[in-house]
C-alpha positions as a Python dict, from the first residue, in 0.01 Angstrom:
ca = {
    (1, 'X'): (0, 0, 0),
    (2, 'X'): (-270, -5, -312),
    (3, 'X'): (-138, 254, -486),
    (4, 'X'): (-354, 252, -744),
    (5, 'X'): (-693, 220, -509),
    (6, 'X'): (-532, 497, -299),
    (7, 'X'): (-500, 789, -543),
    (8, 'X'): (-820, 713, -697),
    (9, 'X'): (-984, 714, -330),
    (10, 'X'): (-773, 1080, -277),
    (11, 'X'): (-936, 1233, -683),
    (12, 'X'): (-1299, 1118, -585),
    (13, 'X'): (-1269, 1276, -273),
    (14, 'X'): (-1161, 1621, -365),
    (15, 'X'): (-1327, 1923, -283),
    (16, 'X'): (-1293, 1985, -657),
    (17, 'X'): (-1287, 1835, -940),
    (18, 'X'): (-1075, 2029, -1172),
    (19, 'X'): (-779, 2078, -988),
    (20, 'X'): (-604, 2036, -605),
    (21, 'X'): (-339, 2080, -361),
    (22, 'X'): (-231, 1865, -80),
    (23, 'X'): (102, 1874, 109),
    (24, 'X'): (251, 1564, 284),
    (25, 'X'): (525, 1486, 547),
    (26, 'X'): (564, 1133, 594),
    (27, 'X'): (823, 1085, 847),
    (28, 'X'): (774, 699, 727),
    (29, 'X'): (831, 674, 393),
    (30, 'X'): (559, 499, 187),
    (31, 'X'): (597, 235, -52),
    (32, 'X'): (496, 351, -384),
    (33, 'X'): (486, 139, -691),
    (34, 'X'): (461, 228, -1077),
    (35, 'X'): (166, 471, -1188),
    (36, 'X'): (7, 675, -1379),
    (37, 'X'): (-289, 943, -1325),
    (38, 'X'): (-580, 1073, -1531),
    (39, 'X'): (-482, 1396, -1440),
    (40, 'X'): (-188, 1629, -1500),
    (41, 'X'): (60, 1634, -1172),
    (42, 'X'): (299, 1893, -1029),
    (43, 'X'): (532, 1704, -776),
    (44, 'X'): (693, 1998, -568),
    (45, 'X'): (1023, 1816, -320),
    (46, 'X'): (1072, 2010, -36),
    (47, 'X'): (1259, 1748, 186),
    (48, 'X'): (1392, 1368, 203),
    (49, 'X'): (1564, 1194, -17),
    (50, 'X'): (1456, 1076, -297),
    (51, 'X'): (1542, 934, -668),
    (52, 'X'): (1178, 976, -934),
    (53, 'X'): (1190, 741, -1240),
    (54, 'X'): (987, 909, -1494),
    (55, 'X'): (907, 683, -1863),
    (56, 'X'): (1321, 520, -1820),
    (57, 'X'): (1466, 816, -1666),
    (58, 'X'): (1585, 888, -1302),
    (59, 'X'): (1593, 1226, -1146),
    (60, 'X'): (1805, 1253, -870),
    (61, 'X'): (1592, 1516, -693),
    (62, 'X'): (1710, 1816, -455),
    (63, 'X'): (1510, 2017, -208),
    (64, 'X'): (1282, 2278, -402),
    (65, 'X'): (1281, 2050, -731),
    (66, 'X'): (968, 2046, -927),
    (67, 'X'): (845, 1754, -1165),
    (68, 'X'): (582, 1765, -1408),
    (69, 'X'): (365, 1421, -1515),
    (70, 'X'): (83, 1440, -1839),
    (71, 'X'): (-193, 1164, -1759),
    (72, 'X'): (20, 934, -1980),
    (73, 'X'): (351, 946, -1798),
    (74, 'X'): (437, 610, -1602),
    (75, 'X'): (646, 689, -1289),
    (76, 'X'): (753, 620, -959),
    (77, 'X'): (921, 764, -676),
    (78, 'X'): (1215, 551, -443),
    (79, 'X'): (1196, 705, -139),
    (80, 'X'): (1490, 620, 99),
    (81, 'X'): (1465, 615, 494),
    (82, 'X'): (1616, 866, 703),
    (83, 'X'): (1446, 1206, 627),
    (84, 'X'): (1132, 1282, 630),
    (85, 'X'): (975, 1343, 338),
    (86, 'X'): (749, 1645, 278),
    (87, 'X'): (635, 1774, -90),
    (88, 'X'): (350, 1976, -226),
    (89, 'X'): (151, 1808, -497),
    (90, 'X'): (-106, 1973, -753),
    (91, 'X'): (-362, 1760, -928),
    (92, 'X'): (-511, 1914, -1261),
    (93, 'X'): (-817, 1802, -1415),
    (94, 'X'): (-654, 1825, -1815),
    (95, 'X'): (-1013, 2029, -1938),
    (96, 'X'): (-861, 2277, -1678),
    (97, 'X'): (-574, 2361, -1827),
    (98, 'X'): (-749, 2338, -2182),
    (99, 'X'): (-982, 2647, -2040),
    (100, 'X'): (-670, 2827, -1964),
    (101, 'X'): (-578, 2811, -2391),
    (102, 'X'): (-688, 3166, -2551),
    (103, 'X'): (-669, 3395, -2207),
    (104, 'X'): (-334, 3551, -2242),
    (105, 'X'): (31, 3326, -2215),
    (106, 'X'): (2, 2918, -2307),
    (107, 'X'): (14, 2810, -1939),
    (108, 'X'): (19, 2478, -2101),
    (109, 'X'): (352, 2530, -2260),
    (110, 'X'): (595, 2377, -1981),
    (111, 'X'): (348, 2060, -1979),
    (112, 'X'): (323, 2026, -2346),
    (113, 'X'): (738, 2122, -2364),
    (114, 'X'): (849, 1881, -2118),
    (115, 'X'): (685, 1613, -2303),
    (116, 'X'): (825, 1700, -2653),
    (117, 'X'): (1200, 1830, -2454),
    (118, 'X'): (1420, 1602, -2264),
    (119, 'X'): (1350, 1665, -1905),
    (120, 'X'): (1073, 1688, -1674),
    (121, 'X'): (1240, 1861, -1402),
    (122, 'X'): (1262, 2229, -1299),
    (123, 'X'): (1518, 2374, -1026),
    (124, 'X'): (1344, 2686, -964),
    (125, 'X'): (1610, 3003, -802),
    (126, 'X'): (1548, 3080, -464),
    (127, 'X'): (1332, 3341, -522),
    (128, 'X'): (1072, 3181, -739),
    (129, 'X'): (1108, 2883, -533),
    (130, 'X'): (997, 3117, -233),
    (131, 'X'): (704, 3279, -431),
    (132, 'X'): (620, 2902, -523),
    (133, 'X'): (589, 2793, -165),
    (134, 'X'): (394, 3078, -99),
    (135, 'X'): (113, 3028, -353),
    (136, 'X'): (86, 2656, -234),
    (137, 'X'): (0, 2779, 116),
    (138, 'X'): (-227, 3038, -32),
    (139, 'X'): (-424, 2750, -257),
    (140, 'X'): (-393, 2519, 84),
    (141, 'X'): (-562, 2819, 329),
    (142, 'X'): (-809, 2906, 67),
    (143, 'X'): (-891, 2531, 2),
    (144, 'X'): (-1003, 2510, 376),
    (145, 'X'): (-1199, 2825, 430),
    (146, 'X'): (-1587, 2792, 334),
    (147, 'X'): (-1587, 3206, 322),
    (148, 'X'): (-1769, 3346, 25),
    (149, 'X'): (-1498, 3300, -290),
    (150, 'X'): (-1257, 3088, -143),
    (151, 'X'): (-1270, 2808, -461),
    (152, 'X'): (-1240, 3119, -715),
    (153, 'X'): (-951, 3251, -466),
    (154, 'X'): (-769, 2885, -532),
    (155, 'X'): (-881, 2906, -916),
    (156, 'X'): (-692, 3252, -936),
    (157, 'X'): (-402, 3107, -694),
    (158, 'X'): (-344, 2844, -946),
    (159, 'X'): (-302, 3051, -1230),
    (160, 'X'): (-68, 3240, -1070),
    (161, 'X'): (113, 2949, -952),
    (162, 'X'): (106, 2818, -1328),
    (163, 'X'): (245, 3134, -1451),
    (164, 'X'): (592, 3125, -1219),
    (165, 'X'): (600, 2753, -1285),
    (166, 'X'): (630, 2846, -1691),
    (167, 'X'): (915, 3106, -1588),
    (168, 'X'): (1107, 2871, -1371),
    (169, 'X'): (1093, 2543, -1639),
    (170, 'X'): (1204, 2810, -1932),
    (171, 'X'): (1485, 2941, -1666),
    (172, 'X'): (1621, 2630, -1601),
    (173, 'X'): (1977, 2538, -1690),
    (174, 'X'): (2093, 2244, -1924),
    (175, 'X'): (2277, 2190, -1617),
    (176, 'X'): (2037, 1955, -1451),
    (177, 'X'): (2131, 1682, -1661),
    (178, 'X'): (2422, 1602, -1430),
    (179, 'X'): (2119, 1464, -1220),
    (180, 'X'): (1975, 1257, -1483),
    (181, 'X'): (2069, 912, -1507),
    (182, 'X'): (1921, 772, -1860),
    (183, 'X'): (2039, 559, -2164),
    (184, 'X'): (1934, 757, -2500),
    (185, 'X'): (1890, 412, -2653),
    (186, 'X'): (1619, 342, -2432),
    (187, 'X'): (1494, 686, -2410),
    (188, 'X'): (1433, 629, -2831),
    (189, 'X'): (1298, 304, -2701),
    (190, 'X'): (1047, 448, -2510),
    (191, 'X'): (963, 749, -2750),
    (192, 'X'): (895, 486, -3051),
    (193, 'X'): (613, 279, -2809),
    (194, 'X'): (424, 599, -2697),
    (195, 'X'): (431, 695, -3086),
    (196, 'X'): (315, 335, -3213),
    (197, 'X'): (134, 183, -2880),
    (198, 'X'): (-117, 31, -3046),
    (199, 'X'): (109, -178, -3305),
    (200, 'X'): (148, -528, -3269),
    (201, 'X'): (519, -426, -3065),
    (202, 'X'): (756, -713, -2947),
    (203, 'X'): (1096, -785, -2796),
    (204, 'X'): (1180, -901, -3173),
    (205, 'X'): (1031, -590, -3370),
    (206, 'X'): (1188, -362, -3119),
    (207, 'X'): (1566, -560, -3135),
    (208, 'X'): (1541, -555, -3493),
    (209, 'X'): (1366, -169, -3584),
    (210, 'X'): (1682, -11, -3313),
    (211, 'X'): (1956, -242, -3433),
    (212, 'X'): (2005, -400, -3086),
    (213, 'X'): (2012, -725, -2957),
    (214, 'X'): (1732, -888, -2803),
    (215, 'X'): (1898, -976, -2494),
    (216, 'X'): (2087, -603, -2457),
    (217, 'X'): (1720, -420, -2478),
    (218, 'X'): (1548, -618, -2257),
    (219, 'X'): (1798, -588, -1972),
    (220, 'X'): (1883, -218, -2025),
    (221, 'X'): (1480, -142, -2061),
    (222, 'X'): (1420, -325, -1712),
    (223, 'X'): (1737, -143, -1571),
    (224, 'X'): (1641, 225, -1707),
    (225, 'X'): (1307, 234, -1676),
    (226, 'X'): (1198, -48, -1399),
    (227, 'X'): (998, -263, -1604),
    (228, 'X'): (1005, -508, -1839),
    (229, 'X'): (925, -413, -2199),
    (230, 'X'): (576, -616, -2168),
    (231, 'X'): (521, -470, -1873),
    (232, 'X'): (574, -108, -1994),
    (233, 'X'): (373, -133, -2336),
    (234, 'X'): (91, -278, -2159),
    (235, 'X'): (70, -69, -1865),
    (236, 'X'): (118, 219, -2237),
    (237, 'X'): (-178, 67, -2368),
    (238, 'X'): (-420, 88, -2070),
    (239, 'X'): (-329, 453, -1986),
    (240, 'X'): (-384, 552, -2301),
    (241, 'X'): (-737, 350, -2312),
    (242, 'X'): (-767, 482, -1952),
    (243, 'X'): (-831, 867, -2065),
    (244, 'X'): (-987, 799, -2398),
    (245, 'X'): (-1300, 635, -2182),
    (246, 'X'): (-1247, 963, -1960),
    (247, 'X'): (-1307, 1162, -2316),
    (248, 'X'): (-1632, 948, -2366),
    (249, 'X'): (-1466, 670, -2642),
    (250, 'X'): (-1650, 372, -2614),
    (251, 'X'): (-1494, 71, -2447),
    (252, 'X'): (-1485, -97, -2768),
    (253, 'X'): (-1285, 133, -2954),
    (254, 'X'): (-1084, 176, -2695),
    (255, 'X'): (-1038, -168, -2685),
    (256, 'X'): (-917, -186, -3023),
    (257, 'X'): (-738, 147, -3102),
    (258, 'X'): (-500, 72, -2788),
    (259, 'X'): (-356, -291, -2906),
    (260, 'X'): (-596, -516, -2719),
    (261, 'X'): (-731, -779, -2992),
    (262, 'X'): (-834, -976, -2721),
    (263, 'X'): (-1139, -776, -2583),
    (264, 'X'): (-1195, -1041, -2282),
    (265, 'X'): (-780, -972, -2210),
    (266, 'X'): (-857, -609, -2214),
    (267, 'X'): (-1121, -589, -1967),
    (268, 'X'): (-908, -837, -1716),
    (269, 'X'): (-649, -640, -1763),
    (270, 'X'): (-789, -244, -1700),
    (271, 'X'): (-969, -403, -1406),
    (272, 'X'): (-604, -551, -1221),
    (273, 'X'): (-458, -159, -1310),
    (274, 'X'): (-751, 32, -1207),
    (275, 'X'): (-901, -161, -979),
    (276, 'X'): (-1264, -186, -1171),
    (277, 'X'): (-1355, -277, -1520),
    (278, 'X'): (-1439, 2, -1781),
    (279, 'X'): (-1815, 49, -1754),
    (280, 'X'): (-1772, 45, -1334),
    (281, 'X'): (-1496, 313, -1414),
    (282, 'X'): (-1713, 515, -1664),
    (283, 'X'): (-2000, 513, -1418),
    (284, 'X'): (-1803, 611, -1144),
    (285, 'X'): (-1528, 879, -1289),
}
């Protein structure tokens, strides 16, 4: 499976382009490998089983758990065989969510507090997690109907859905890190590349700035977060150059501003993650 060519087939292909639902039951599990998305995700779990490595940690999800992924986030799911497996997920366009600033409560806030927090994870009580399903089906029905309204209907479904999402991720317990496996070393790790992606990093800077051996961070990197640390800070880089050519940045600067000296590198590189080069990729975002 093409991941990459996959989801990016699914977001041109929307009904809309600021935000949308889909559910999925795959009674087969599919194969998914490491990625990221120019949009902001809600993953919603509602059967199988499955472990989701999020940026070097590993939830250990339950029926009913919710993660949240910014349009930075690297991540992948490991599905195992056995169950089927059935979630809701909710694409959002970022300028979306920026509209929603200055109309009443930050509906931002568990997306922009997740990423400064810990944990990504909510484990909503049963009966948000009922009122949750509900609005999915709602923005699902609505999302199919061509009646007069029915893409304001999913607009004002959203919102809603965004405003019990807030409740449940501030209700959550500390709890949930039982079903967390990370290694704060690495979790600093990570936190010091997405700060300084752009900086000439190495296996030698990195040993030497966290006081670790060489050959200690790169195995516990590739075992926490399922990549190796050139692997991670250039997959970083492009993401990062990824949505600043969706905010109209030249190629160029992206180029530059991301860590690439090598602008021939650069464009080799975006085109084996994204499947095109950056000007076919403005043209066609």
């Amino acid at each position: 499976m093409d991941l990459h060519k996959d989801i990016f087939t699914q977001r041109q292909t929307m009904e809309r382009t600021d935000f949308e639902c889909y559910h999925y039951l795959d009674v087969v599990p599919p194969e998914v490998d490491f990625h990221e998305h120019a949009f902001y995700e809600i993953f919603f779990f509602l059967s199988g089983e499955v472990s989701y490595s999020i940026e070097g940690r590993t939830y250990q999800l339950r029926p009913g758990d919710i993660l949240l992924t910014d349009n930075r986030d690297i991540h992948k799911p490991d599905i195992r065989k056995g169950r089927p497996y059935e979630r809701f997920v909710i694409w959002i366009h970022p300028d979306f969510l920026a509209q929603t600033a200055g109309k009443g409560a930050d509906l931002t806030a568990c997306f922009t507090d997740a990423s400064q927090k810990k944990y990504k994870l909510i484990r909503p009580e049963s009966n948000v997690l009922s009122r949750l399903k509900g609005i999915c089906e709602k923005m699902l029905h609505s999302r199919d109907e061509e009646e007069f309204g029915s893409g304001t209907l999913s607009a004002i479904y959203l919102l809603e859905f965004l405003v019990y999402l807030n409740r449940a991720y501030f209700a959550t317990p500390d709890a949930i890190r039982k079903d967390v496996t990370e290694n704060e070393k690495i979790n600093e790790v990570v936190a010091y590349i997405n700060d300084y992606f752009s900086d000439n990093l190495t296996l030698d800077r990195l040993a030497d700035v966290f006081f670790i051996s060489k050959s200690y961070l790169a195995h516990q990197f590739k075992l926490y977060t399922g990549l190796t640390l050139y692997q991670f800070i250039i997959k970083k880089r492009l993401t990062v150059a990824r949505n600043m050519l969706c905010e109209g940045v030249p190629v160029m600067t992206a180029c530059m501003q991301c860590g690439f000296n090598d602008y021939s590198n650069f464009i080799k590189a975006f085109k084996r993650e994204f499947g095109r080069n950056p000007k076919e990729f403005i043209r066609k975002k």
